[in-house]
Tab-separated table of C-alpha atoms in Angstrom:
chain	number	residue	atom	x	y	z
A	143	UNK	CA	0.000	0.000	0.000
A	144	UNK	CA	1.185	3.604	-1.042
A	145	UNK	CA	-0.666	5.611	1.613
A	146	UNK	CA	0.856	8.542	0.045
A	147	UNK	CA	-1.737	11.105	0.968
A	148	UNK	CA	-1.558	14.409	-1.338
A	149	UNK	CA	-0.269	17.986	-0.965
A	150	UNK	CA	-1.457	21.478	-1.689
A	151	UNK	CA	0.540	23.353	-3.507
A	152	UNK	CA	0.088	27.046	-4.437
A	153	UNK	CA	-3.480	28.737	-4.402
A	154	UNK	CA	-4.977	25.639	-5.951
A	155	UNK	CA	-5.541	22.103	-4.833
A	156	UNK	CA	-3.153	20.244	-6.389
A	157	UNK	CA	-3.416	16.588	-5.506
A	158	UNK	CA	0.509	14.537	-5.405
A	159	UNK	CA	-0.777	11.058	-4.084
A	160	UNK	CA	1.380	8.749	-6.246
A	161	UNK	CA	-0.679	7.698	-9.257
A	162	UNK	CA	-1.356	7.905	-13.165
A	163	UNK	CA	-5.153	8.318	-14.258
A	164	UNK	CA	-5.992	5.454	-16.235
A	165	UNK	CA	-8.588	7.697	-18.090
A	166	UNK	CA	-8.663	11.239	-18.257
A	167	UNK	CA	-11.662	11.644	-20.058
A	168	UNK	CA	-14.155	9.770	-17.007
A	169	UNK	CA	-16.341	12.456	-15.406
A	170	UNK	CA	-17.993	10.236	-12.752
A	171	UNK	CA	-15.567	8.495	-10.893
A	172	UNK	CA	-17.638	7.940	-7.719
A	173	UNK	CA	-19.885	5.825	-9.958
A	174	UNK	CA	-16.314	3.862	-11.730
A	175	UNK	CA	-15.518	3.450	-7.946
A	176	UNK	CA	-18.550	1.840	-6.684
A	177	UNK	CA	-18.365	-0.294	-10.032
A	178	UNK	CA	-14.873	-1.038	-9.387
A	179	UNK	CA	-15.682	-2.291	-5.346
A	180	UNK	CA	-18.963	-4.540	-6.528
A	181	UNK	CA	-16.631	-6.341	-9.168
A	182	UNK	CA	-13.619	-6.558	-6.387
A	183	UNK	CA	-16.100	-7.838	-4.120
A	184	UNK	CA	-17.352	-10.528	-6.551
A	185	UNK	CA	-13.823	-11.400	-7.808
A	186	UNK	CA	-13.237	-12.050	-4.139
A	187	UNK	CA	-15.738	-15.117	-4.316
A	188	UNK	CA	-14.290	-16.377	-7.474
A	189	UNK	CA	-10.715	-16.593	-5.684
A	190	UNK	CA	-11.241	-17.345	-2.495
A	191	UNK	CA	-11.439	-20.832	-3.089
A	192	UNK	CA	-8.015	-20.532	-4.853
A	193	UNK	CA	-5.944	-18.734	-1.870
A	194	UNK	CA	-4.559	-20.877	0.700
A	195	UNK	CA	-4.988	-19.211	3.641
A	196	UNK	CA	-6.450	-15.651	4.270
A	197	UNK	CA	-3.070	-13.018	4.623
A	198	UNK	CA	-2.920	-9.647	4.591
A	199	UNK	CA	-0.469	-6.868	3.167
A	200	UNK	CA	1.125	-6.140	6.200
A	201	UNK	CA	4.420	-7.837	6.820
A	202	UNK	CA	4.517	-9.327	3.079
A	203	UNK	CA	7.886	-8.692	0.870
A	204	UNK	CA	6.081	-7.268	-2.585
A	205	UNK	CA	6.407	-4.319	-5.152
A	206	UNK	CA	3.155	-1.958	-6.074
A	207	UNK	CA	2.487	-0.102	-9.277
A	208	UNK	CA	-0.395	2.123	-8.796
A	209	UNK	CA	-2.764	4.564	-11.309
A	210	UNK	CA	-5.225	6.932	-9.863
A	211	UNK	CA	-7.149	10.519	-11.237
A	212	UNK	CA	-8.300	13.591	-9.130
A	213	UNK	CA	-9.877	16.665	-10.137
A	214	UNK	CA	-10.563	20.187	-8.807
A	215	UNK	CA	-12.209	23.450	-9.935
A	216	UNK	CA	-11.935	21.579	-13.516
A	217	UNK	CA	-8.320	20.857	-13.347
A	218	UNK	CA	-8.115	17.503	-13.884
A	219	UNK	CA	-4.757	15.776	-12.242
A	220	UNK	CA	-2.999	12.099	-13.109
A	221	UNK	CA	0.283	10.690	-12.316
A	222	UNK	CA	1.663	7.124	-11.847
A	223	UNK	CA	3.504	5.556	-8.537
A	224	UNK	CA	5.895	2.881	-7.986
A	225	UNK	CA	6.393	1.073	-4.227
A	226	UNK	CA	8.383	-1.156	-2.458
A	227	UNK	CA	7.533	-2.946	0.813
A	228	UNK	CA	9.904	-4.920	2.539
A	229	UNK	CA	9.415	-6.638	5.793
A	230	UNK	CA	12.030	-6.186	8.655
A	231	UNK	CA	10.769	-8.293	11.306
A	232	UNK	CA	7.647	-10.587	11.788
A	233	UNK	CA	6.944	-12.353	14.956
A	234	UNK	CA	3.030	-13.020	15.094
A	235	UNK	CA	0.929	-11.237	17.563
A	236	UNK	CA	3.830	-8.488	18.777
A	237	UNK	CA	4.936	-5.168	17.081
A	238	UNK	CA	6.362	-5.997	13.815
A	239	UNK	CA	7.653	-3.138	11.007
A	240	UNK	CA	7.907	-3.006	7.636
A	241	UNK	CA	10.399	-0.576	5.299
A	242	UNK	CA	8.447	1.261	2.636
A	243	UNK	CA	9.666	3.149	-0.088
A	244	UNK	CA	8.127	5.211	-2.837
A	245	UNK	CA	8.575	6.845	-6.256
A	246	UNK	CA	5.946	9.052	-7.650
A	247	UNK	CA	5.313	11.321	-10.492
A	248	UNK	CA	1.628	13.370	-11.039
A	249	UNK	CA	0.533	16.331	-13.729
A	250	UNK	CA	-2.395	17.575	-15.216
A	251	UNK	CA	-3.883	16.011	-17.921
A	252	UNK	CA	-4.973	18.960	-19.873
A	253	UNK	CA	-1.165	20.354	-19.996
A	254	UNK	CA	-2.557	24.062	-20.136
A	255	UNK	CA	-1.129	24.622	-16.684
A	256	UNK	CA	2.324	23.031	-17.133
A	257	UNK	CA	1.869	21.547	-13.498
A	258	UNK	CA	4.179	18.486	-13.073
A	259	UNK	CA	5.693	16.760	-9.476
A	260	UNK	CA	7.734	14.329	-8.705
A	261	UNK	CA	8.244	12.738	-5.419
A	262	UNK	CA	10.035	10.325	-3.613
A	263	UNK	CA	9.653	9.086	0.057
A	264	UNK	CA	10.825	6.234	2.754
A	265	UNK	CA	10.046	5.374	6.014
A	266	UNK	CA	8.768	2.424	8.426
A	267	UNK	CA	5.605	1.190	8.786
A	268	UNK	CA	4.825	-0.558	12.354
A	269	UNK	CA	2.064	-2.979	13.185
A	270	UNK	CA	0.758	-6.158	15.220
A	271	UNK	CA	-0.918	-9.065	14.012
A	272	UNK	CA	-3.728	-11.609	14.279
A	273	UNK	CA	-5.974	-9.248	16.674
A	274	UNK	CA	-9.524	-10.305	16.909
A	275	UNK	CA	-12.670	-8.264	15.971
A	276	UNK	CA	-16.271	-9.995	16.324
A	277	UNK	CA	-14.458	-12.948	14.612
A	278	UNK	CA	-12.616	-10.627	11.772
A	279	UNK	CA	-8.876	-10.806	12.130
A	280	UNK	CA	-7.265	-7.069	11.425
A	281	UNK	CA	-3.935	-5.613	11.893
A	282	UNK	CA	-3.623	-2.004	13.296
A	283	UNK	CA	-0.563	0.159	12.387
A	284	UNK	CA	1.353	3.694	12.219
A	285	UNK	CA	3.903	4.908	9.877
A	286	UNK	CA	6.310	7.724	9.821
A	287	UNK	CA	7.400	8.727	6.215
A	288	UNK	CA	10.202	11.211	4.823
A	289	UNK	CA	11.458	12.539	1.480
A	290	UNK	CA	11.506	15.329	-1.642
A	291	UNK	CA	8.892	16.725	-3.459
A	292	UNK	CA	9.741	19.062	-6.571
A	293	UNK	CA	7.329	20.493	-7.992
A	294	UNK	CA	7.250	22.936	-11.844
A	295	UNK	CA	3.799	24.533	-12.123
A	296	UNK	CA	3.770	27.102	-14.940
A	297	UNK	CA	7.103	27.563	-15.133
A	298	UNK	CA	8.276	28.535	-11.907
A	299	UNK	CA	9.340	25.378	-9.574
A	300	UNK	CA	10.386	24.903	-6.176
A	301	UNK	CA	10.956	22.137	-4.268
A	302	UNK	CA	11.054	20.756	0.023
A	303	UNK	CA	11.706	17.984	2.496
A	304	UNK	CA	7.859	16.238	3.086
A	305	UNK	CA	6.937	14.162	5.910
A	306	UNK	CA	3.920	12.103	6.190
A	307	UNK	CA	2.416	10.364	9.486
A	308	UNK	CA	0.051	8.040	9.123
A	309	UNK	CA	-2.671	5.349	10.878
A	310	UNK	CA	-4.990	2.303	10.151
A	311	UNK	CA	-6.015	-0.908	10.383
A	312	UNK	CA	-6.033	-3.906	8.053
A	313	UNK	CA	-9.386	-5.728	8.083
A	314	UNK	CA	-8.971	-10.189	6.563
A	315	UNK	CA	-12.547	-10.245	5.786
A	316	UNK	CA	-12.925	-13.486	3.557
A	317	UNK	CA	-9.837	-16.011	2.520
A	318	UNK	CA	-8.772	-13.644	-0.736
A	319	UNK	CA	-9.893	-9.869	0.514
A	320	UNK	CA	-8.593	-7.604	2.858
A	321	UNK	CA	-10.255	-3.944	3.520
A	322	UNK	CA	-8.053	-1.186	5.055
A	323	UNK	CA	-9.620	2.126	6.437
A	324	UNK	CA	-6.368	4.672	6.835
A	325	UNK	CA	-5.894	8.394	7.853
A	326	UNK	CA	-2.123	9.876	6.985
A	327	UNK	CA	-1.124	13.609	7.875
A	328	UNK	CA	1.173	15.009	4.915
A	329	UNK	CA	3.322	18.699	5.064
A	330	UNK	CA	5.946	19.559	2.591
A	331	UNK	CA	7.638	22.404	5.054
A	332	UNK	CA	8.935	24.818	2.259
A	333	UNK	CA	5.367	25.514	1.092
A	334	UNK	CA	3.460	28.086	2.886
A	335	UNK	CA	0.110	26.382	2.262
A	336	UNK	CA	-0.032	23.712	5.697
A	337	UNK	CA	-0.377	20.282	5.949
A	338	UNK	CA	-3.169	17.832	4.373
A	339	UNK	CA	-5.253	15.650	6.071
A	340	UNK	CA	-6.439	12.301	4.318
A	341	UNK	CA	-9.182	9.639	5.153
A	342	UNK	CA	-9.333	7.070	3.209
A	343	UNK	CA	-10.492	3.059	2.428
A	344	UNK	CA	-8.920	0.493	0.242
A	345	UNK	CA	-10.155	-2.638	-0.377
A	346	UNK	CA	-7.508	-5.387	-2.125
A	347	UNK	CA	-7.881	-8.909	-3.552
A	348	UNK	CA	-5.723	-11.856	-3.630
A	349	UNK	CA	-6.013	-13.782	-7.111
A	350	UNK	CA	-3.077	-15.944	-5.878
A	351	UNK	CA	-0.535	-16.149	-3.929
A	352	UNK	CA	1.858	-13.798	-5.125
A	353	UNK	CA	-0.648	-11.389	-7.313
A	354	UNK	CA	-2.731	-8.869	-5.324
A	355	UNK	CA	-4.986	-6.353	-6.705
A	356	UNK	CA	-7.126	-3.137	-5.143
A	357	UNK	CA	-9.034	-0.130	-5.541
A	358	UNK	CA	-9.387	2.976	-3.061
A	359	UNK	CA	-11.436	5.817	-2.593
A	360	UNK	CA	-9.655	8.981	-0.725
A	361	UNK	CA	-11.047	12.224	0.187
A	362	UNK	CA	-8.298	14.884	1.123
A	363	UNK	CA	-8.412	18.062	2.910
A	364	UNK	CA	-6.227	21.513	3.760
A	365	UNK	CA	-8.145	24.470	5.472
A	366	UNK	CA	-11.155	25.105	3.060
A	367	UNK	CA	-10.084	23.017	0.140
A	368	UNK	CA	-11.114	19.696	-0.589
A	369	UNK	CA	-11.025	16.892	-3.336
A	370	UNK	CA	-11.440	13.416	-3.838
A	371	UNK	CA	-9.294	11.128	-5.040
A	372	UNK	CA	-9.935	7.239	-7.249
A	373	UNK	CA	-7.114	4.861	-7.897
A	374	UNK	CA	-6.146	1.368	-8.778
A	375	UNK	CA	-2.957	-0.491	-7.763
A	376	UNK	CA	-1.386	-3.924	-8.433
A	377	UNK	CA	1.343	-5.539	-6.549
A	378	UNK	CA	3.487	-8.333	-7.082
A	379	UNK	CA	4.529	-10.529	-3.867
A	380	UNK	CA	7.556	-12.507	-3.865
């Protein structure tokens, strides 16, 4: 999982979660999003049979490509994001941690405002495992992110040091799907406009055992300004 929650940059609301739109020209993502969960959700029953043994995201070695769209005040925004996730200890049921690192790149997709960012960010992502929740297992954790964001938007660029905090929980709800509800704090601290606060849920499928697929829903947030944010990812466990 990216959990790469988006900044604001300048006096518009530029979103920088790590991401490509996989179609620029879709007007009504909240109705591609519910589509998108309903076919997860019946994929899930398809699978399930196939997966061994229900497992979660946490704690698993695996690499993430990930495409999602945002738009605000009819600026429409894409990018594409890369991820690593590499586990650094696991010892069931005590506090376990995993290394994340990502690679990001976002612009607009009408190119009139010349807005392009690239990002790039690391940190540690800390859990426990095999809790217990009216029968559902989930696994709560925190993560503490750092990096660079530089960002050209009509010409004139400028770039700072980001940090992102971040919390949630990852729900096993059948033997193939998982379903993560997350909140993550981001700030780039040479940008004047504050930091961005970001609630989101993901919902992810195993089709095996090493190929896991998802789809998200995020709504973020900075003083008066807010937009919503779709996205698909695809990772690769090994």
């Amino acid at each position: 999982m990216l959990s790469l929650a988006g900044f604001l940059y300048s006096d518009r609301f530029y979103s920088i979660e790590a991401s490509t739109a996989f179609c620029n020209k879709i007007r009504n993502p909240i109705v591609l999003m519910k589509s998108s969960l309903v076919s997860l959700i019946a994929l899930s029953s398809l699978f399930a049979a196939s997966t061994v043994h229900a497992e979660g995201l946490l704690g698993k070695r695996y690499v993430e490509a990930e495409y999602n769209f945002s738009s605000y005040e009819n600026v429409d925004l894409s990018g594409f994001g890369v991820a690593v996730n590499i586990p650094l200890s696991i010892d069931d049921e005590t506090f376990n941690y995993d290394l994340v690192a990502n690679l990001s790149s976002v612009q607009d997709d009408e190119n009139w405002m010349d807005y392009e960012r690239v990002a790039a960010s690391g940190g540690l992502r800390f859990f426990t495992t095999e809790n217990d929740f009216n029968g559902i297992t989930f696994n709560p954790y925190t993560e503490f992110l750092v990096g660079f964001a530089d960002v050209d938007n009509g010409g004139s660029s400028d770039s700072s040091f980001t940090f992102s905090i971040g919390v949630g929980a990852e729900f096993i709800v059948s033997e193939a799907m998982t379903v993560r509800p997350y909140f993550n704090y981001s700030d780039a601290t040479s940008f004047e406009d504050g930091g961005v606060e970001a609630f989101g849920i993901e919902a992810n499928l195993w089709l095996n055992d090493s190929n896991n697929i998802g789809v998200y829903a995020e709504g973020e947030s900075r003083d008066d300004k807010h937009v919503d944010v779709f996205g698909i990812n695809y990772r690769f466990a090994f």
